[in-house]
PDB file of C-alpha atoms in Angstrom:
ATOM      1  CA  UNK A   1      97.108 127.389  76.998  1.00 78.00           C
ATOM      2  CA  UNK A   2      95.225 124.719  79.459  1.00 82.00           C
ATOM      3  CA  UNK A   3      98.371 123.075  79.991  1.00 84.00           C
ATOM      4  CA  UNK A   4      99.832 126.301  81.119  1.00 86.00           C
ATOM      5  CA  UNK A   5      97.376 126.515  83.471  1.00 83.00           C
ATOM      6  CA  UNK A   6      94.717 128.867  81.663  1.00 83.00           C
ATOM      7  CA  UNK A   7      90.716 128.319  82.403  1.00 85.00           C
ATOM      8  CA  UNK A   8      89.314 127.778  78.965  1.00 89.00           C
ATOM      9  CA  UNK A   9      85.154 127.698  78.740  1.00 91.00           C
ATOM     10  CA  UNK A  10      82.151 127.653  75.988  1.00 90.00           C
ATOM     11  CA  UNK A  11      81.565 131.092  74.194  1.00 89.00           C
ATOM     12  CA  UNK A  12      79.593 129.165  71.278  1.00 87.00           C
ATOM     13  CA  UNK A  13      80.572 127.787  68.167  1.00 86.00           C
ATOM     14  CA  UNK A  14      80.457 131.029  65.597  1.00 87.00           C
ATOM     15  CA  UNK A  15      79.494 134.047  67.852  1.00 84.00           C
ATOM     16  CA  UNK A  16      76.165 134.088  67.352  1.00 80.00           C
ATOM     17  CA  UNK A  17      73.942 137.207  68.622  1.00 74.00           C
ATOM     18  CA  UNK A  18      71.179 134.829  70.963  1.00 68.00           C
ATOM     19  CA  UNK A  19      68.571 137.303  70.967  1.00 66.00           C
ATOM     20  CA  UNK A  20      68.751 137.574  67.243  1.00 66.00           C
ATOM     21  CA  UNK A  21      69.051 133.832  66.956  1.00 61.00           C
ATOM     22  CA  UNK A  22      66.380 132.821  69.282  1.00 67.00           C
ATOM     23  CA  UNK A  23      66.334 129.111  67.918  1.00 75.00           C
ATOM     24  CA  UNK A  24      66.565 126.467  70.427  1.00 77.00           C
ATOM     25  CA  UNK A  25      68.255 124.014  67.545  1.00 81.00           C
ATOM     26  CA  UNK A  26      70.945 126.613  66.351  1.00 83.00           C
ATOM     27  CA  UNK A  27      71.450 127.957  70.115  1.00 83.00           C
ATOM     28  CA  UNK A  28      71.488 123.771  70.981  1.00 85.00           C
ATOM     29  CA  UNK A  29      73.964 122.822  68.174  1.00 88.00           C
ATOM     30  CA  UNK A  30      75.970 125.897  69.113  1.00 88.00           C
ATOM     31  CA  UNK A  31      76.658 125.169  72.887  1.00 89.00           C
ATOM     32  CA  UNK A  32      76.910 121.134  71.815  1.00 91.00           C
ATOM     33  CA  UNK A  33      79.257 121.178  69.111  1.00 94.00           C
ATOM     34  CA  UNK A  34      81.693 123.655  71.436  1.00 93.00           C
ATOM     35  CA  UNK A  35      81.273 121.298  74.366  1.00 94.00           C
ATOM     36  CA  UNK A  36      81.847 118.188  72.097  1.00 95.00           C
ATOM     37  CA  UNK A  37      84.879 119.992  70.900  1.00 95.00           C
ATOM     38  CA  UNK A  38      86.644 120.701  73.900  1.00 93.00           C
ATOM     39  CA  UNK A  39      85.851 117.157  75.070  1.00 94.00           C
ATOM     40  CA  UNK A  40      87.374 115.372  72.565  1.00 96.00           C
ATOM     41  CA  UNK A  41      90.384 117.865  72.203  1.00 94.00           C
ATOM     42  CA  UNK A  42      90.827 118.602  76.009  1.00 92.00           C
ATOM     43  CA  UNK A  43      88.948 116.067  77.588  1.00 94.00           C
ATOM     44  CA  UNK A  44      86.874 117.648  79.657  1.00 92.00           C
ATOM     45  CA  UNK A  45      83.447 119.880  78.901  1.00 90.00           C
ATOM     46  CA  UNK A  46      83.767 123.131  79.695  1.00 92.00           C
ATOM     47  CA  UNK A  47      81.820 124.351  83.093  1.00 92.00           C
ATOM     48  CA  UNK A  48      81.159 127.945  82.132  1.00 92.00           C
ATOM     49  CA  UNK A  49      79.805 129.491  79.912  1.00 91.00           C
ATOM     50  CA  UNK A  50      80.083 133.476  78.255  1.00 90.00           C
ATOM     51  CA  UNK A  51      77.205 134.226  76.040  1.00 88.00           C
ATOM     52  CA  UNK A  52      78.687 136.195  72.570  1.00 85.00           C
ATOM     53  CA  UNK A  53      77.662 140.104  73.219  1.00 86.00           C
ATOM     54  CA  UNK A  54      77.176 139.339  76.492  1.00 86.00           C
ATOM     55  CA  UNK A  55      73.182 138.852  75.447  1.00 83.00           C
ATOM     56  CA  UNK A  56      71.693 135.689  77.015  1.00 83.00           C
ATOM     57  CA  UNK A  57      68.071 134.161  76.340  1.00 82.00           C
ATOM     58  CA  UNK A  58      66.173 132.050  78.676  1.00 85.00           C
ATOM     59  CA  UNK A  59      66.586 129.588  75.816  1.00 82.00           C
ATOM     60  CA  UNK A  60      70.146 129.681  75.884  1.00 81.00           C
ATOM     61  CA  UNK A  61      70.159 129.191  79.568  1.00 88.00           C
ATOM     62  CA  UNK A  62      67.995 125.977  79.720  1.00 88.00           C
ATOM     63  CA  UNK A  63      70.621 124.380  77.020  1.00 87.00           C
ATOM     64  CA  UNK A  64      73.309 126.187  79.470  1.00 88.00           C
ATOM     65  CA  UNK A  65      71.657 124.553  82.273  1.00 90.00           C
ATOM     66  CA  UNK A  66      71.730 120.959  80.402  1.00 90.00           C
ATOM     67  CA  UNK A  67      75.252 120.881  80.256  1.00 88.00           C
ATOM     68  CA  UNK A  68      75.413 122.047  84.168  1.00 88.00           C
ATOM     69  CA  UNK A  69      77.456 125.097  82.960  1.00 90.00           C
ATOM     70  CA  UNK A  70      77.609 128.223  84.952  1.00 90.00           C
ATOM     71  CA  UNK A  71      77.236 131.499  82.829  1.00 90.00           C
ATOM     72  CA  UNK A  72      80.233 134.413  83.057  1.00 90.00           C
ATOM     73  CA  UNK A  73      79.756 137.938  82.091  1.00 90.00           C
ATOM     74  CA  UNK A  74      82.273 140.618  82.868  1.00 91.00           C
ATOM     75  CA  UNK A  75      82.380 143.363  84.964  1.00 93.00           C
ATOM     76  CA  UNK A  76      85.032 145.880  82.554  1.00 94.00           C
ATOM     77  CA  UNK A  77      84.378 146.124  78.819  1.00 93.00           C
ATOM     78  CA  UNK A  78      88.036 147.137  77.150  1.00 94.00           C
ATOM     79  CA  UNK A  79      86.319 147.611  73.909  1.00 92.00           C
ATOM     80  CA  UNK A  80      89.309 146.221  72.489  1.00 91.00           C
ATOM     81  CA  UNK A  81      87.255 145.545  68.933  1.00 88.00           C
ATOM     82  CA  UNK A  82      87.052 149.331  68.878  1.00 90.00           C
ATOM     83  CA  UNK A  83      90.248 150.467  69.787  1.00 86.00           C
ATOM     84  CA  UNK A  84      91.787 147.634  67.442  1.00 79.00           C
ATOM     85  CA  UNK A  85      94.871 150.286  67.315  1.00 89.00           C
ATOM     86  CA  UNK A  86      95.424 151.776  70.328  1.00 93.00           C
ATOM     87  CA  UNK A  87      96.617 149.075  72.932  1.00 95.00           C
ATOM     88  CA  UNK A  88      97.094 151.977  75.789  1.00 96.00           C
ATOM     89  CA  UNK A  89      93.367 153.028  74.936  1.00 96.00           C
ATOM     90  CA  UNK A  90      92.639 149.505  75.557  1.00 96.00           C
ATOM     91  CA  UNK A  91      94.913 148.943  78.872  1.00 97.00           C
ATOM     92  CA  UNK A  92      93.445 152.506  80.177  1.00 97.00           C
ATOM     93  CA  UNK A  93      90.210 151.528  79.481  1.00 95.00           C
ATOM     94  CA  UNK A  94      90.609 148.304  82.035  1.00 96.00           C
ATOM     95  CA  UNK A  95      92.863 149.841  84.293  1.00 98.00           C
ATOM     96  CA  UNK A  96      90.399 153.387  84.951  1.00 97.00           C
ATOM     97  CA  UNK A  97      87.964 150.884  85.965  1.00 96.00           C
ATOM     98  CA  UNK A  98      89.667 148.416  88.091  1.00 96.00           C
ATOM     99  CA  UNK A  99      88.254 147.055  91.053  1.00 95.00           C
ATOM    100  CA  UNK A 100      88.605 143.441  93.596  1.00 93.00           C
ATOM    101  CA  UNK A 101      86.893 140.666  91.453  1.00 92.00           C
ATOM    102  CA  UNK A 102      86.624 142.521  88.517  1.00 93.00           C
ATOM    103  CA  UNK A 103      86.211 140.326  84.936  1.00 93.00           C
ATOM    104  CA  UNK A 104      87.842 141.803  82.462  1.00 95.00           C
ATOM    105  CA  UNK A 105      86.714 141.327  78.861  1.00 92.00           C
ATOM    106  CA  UNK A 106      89.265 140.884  76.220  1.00 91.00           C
ATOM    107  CA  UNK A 107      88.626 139.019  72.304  1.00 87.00           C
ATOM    108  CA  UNK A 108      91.477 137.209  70.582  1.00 80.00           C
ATOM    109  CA  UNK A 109      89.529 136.608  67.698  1.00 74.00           C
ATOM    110  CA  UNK A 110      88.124 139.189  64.995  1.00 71.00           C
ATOM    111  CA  UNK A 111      90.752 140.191  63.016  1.00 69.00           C
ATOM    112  CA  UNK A 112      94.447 141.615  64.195  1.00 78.00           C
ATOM    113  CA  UNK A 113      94.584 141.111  68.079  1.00 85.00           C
ATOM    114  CA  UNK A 114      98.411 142.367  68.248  1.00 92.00           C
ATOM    115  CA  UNK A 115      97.035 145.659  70.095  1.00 93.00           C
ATOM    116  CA  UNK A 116      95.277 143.544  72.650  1.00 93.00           C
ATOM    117  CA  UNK A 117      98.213 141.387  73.489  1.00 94.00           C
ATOM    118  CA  UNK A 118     100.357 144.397  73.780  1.00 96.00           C
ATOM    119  CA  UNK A 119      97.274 146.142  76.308  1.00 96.00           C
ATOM    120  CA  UNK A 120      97.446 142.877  77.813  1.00 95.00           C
ATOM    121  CA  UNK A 121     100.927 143.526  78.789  1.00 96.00           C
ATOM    122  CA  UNK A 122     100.310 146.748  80.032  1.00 97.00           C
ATOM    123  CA  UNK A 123      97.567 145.931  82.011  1.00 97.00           C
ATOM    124  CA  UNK A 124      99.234 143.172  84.148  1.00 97.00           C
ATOM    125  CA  UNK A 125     101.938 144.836  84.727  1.00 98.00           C
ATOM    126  CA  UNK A 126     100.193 148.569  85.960  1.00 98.00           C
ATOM    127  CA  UNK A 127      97.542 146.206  87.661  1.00 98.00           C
ATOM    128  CA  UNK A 128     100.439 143.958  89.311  1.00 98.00           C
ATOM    129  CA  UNK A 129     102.232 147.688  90.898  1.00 98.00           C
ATOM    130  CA  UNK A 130      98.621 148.618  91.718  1.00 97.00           C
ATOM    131  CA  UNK A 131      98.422 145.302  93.863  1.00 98.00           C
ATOM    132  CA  UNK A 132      95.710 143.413  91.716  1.00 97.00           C
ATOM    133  CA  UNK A 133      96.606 139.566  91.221  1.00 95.00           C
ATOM    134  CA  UNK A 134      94.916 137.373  88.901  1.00 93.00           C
ATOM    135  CA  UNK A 135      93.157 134.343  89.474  1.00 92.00           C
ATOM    136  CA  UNK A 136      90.762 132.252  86.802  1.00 90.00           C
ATOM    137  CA  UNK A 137      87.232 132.284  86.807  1.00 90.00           C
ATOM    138  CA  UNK A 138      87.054 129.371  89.217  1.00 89.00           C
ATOM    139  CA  UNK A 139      89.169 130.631  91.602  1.00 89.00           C
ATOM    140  CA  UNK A 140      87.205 133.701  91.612  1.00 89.00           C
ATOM    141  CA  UNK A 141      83.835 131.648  91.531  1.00 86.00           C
ATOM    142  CA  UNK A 142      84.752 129.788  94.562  1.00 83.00           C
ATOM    143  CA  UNK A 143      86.188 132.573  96.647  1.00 72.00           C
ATOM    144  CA  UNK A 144      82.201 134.343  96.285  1.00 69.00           C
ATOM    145  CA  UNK A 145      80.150 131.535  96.598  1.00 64.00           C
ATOM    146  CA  UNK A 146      82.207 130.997 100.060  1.00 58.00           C
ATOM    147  CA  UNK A 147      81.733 134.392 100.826  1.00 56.00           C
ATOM    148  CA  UNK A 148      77.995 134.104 100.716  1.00 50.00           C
ATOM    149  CA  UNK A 149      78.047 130.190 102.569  1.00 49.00           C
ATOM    150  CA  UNK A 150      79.539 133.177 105.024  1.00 44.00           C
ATOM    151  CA  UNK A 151      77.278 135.464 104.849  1.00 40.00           C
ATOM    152  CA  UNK A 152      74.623 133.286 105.287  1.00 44.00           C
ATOM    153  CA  UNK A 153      76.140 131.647 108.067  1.00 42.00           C
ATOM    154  CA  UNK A 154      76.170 135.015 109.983  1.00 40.00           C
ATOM    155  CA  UNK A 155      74.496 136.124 112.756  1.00 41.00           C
ATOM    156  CA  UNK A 156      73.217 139.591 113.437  1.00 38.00           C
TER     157      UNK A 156
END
């Protein structure tokens, strides 16, 4: 998937749920061992970061802020782990809440993910005739933060 040009960041080792694991070593060794991971295996460390149920902890974000990684949420839930069977449920459920920048959240882990690759296809596609394109999270990091050098270069 990197090869093919794919973003690929830090979502933790196991999934844990931060708030309910508010331990600085488990969060630490979580974060770490993902990092050290995708280092040795990709050779890079990841620069962003997507908390696991989107639930982040000021102790997860000073180890986040160790590793100078930038944390992603999304902006449309799919609920794809609900709708495991449905993949036009899960398509609709992007597409009926589309918008410019949006972040879509998708899971390929968590049991049978053939409905979400099939949504997947939908959803390009009806996005694609709708005019969307899609760009990785850097591209789409980039493209804001010059927006607000902009904006803060304005004059009124």
């Amino acid at each position: 998937m990197y090869r093919q040009g794919h973003l690929i960041g830090n979502h933790t080792f196991s999934h844990p749920w931060a708030s309910q694991k508010n331990n600085f070593n488990l969060m630490y060794l979580q974060i770490r061992k993902t990092q050290n991971i995708m280092e040795d295996v990709l050779g890079f460390k990841p620069q962003y970061f997507r908390p696991a149920f989107g639930d982040i902890t000021d102790l997860q974000l000073k180890i986040i802020n160790r590793y100078g990684c930038e944390v992603i949420g999304w902006s449309i839930d799919t609920q794809d782990w609900f709708y495991d069977d449905n993949p036009k449920k899960i398509a609709n459920n992007a597409l009926s809440n589309l918008h410019n920048e949006a972040i879509i959240l998708l899971h390929d882990g968590g049991g049978s993910r053939i409905s979400t690759t099939k949504a997947i296809d939908i959803l390009i596609r009806k996005a694609k005739a709708q005019g969307y394109r899609f760009v990785t999270i850097d591209a789409l990091v980039s493209n804001k933060k010059k927006k607000l050098i902009r904006m803060k270069n304005a004059r009124f």
